[in-house]
Coordinates of C-alpha atoms in Angstrom, one line a residue:
X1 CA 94.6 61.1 101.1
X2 CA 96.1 64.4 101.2
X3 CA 97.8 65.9 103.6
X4 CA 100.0 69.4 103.6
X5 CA 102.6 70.0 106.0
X6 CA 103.8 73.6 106.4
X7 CA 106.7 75.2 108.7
X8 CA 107.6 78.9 108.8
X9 CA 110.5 80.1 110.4
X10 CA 111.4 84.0 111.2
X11 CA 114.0 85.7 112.6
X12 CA 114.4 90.0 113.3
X13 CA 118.2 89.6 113.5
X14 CA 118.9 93.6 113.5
X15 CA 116.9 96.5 114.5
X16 CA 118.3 99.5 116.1
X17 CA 116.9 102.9 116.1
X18 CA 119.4 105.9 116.9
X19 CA 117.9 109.1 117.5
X20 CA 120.0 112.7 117.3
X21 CA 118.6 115.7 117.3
X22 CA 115.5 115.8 115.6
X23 CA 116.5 112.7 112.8
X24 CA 116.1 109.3 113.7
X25 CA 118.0 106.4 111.9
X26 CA 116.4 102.9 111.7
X27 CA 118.3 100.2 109.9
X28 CA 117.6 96.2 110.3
X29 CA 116.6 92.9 108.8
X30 CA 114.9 90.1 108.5
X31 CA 115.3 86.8 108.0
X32 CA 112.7 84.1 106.6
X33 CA 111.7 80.3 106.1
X34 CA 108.9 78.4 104.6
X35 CA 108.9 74.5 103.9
X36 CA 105.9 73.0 102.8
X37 CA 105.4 69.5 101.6
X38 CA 102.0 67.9 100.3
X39 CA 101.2 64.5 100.3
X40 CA 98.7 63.4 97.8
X41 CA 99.3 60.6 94.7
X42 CA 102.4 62.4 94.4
X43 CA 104.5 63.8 97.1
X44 CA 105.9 67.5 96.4
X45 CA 107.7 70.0 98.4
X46 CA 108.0 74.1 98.3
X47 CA 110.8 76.1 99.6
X48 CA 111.1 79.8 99.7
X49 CA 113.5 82.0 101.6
X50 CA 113.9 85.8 102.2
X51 CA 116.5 88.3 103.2
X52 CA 115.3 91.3 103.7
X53 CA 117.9 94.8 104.9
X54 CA 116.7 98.2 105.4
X55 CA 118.0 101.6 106.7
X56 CA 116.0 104.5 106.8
X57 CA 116.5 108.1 108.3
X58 CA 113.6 110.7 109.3
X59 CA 113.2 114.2 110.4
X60 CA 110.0 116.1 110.7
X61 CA 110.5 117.7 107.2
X62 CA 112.7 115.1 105.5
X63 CA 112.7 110.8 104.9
X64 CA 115.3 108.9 103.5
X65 CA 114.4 105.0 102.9
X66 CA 116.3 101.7 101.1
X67 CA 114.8 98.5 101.0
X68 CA 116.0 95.4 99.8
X69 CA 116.7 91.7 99.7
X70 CA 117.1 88.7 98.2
X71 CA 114.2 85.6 97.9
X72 CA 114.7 82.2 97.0
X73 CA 112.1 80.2 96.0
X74 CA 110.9 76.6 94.5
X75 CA 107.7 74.4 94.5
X76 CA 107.7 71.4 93.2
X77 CA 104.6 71.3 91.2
X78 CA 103.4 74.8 90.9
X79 CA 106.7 76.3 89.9
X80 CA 109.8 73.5 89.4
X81 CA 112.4 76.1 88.4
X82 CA 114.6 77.7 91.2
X83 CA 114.1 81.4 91.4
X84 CA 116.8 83.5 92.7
X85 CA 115.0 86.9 93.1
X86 CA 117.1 90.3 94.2
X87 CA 115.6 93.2 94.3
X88 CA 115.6 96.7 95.8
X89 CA 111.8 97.2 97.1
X90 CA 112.3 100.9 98.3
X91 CA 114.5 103.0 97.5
X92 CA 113.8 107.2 98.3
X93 CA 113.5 110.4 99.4
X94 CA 110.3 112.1 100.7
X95 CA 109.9 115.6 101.6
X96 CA 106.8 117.5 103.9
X97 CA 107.6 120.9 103.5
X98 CA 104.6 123.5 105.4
X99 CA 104.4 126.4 103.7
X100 CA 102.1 129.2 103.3
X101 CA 102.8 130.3 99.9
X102 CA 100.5 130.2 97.2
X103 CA 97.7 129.2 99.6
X104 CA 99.4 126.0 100.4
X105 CA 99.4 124.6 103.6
X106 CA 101.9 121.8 103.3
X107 CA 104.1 120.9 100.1
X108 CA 105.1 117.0 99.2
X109 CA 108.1 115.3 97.1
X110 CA 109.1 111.8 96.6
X111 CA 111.9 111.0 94.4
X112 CA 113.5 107.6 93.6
X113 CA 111.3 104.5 94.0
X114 CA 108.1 104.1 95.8
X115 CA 104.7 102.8 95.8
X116 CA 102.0 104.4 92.7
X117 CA 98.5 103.9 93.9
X118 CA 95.3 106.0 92.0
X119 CA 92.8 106.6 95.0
X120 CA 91.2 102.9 93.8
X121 CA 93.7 100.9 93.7
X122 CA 91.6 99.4 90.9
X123 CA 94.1 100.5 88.1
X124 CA 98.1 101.5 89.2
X125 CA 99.2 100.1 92.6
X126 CA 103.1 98.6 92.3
X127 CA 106.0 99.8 92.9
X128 CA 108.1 102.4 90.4
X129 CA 110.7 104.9 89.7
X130 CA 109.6 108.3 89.0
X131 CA 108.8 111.5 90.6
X132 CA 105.5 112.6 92.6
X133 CA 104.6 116.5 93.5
X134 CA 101.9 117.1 96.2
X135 CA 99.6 120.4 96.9
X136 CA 98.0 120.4 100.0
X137 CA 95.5 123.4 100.4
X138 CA 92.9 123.4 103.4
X139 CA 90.2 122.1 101.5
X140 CA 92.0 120.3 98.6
X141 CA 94.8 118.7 97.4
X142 CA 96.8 118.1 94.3
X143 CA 99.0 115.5 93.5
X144 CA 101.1 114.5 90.4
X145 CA 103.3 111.3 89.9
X146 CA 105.2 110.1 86.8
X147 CA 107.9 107.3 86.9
X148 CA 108.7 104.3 84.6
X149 CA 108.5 100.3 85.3
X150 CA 111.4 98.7 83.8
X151 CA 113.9 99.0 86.2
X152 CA 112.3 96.8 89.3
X153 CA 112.3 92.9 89.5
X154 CA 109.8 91.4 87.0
X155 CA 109.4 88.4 89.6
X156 CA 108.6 91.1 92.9
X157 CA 107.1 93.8 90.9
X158 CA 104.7 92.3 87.5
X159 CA 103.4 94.5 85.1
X160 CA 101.3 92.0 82.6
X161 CA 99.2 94.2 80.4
X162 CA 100.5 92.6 76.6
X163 CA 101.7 88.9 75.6
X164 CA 105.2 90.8 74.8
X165 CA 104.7 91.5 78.7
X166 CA 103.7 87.7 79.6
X167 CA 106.4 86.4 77.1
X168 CA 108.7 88.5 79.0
X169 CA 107.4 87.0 82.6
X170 CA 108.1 83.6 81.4
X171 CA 111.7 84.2 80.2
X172 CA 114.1 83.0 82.3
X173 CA 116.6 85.5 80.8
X174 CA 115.0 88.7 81.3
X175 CA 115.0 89.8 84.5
X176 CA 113.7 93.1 84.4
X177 CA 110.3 94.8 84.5
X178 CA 108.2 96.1 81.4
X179 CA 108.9 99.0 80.0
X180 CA 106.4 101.3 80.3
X181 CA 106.1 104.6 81.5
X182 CA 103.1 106.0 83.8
X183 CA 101.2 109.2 84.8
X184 CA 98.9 109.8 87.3
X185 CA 97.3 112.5 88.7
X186 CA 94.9 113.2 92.1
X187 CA 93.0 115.7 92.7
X188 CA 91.1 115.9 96.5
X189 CA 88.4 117.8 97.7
X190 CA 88.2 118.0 101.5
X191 CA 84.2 118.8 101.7
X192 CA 81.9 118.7 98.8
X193 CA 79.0 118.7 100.4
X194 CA 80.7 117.4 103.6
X195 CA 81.6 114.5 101.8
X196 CA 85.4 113.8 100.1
X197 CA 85.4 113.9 96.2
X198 CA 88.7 112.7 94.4
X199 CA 88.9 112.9 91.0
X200 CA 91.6 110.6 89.0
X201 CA 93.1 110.9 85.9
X202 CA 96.9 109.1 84.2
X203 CA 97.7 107.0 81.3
X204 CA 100.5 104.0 80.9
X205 CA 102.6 104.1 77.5
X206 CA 104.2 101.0 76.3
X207 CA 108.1 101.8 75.4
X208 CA 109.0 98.5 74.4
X209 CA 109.8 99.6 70.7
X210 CA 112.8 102.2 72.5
X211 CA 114.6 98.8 73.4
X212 CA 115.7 96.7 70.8
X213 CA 116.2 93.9 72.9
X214 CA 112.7 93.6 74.6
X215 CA 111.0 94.2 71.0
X216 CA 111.7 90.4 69.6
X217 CA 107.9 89.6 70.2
X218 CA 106.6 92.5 69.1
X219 CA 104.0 92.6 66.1
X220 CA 104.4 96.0 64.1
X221 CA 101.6 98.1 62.8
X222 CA 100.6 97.1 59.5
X223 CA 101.5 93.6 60.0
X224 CA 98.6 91.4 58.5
X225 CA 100.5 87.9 59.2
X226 CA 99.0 85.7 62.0
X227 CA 101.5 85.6 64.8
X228 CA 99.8 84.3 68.5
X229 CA 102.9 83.8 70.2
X230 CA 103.3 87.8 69.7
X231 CA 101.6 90.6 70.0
X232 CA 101.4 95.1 69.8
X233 CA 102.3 97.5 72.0
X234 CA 99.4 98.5 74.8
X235 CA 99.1 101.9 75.9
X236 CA 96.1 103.2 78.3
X237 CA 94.1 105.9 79.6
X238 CA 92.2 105.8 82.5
X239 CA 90.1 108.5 84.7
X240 CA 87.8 108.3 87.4
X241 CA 86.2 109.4 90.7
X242 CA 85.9 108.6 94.1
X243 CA 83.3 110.0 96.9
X244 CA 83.3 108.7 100.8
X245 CA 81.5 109.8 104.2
X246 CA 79.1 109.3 106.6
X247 CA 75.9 108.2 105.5
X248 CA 74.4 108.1 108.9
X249 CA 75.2 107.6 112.6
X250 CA 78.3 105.5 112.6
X251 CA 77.7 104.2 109.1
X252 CA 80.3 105.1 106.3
X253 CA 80.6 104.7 102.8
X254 CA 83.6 104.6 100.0
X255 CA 82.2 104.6 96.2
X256 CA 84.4 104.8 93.2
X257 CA 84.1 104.4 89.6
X258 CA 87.2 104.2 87.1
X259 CA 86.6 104.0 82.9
X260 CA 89.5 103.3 81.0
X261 CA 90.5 102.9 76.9
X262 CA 93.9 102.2 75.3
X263 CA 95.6 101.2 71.8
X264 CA 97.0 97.9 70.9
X265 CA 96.6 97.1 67.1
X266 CA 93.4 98.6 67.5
X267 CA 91.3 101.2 69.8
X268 CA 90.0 99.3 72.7
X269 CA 87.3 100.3 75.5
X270 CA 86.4 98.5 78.7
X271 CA 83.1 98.7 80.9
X272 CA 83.4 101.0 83.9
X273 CA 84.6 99.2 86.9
X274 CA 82.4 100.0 90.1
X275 CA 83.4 99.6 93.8
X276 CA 80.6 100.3 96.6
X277 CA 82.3 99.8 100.5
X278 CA 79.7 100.3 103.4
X279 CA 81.3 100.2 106.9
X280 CA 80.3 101.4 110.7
X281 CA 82.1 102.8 113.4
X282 CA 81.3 103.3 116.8

């Protein structure tokens, strides 16, 4: 017999939005409980709780946003060790700047750190700390966004890509993210045919030889001397394209396609990933 018992508790304890002039200031929290507990041949139970604060400030040209908290969490069977998880989820600036020069219609910053996502979502989609630029023209756009990994929570924010990377996950004293550095750029075209055309392109660099201390597992080049619990550094490339409409009459489609290669101890290739989406709308 098995039975699960589950109870979730949540509490908004703060939210208050203050509006002058034309900026408006939002801070808050949030409070959360789960409790689980399964019966089977052997009993076990899960706990995980979350504090969560945020203040954030807008105006029509300008965003300010931090995000943070702290999680606790345990279960039993899946995961016996306590985790004590703090973390700082969001944490920057964003500008929307119109503009006419150049051709530009509108002009874009973030700066601090924020969510990376390629047009997919098949390849980069995680929180980092970097930089991003955006174009906006009337019938395209350009955007560019660099930033590294290390610095965010391993637990909240993974990046598993090489066994130094899983070694990493599994040590209970490293706390930080893998080092790695990432590009990415977008390019958008409004009407192609009246269709949308995006074209990706970015790469992910391994800089786990820059830190001495986050290098123990790392197998050099040249090394001929079988070590499984270790392994190279992983870099990647990756590019791709993505095309959505209407089809027909209320029917829509999304199709993209992403190749990628990379550099371990050797040259790697993977197959193309596909992704076909067919939707209506009335």
């Amino acid at each position: 017999m098995k039975k699960r018992i589950n109870s979730f508790i949540g509490v908004l304890f703060l939210l208050t939005s203050v509006a002058y002039a034309d900026t408006v200031v939002d801070f808050g929290g949030t409070i959360a409980n789960r409790t689980g507990m399964k019966i089977a041949d052997v009993t076990s139970l899960s706990q995980s709780d979350s504090l969560t604060l945020w203040f954030a400030a807008y105006s029509p040209t300008l965003e300010f946003l931090i995000r943070g908290g702290y999680n606790f969490s345990y279960n039993q069977i899946s995961d016996p060790a306590i985790r004590h998880i703090p973390d700082v989820q969001k944490f920057y600036l964003k500008g929307n700047i119109p503009t006419t020069n150049l051709g530009l219609s509108r002009f874009g910053y973030y700066l601090g750190r924020f969510q990376f996502r390629d047009s997919t979502g098949l390849i980069v989609d995680q929180n980092l700390d970097g930089l991003r630029f955006s174009f906006f023209y009337p019938q395209a756009s350009v955007e560019f966004s660099t930033g590294v990994s290390i610095l965010p929570n391993k637990r909240s924010n993974p990046v598993l890509l090489s066994k130094s990377d899983q070694n990493d996950y599994t040590d209970n004293g490293t706390i930080m993210g893998s080092p790695r550095s990432v590009g990415l750029l977008q390019v958008a075209f409004n009407n192609v045919f009246q269709q949308q055309l995006t074209i990706i392109a970015g790469f992910q660099e391994d800089l786990r030889h820059l830190f001495p201390s986050r290098n123990i597992s790392l197998i050099p080049e040249g090394q001929t001397a079988i070590n499984p619990s270790a392994g190279g550094l992983v870099d990647m490339q990756f590019g791709g394209f993505g095309l959505r409409g209407n089809i027909y009459d209320g029917l829509f489609y999304s199709l993209f396609g992403v190749g990628e290669s990379g550099r371990t101890l050797a040259y790697i290739t993977e197959a193309p990933k596909w992704m076909l989406s067919l939707w209506t709308e009335e």
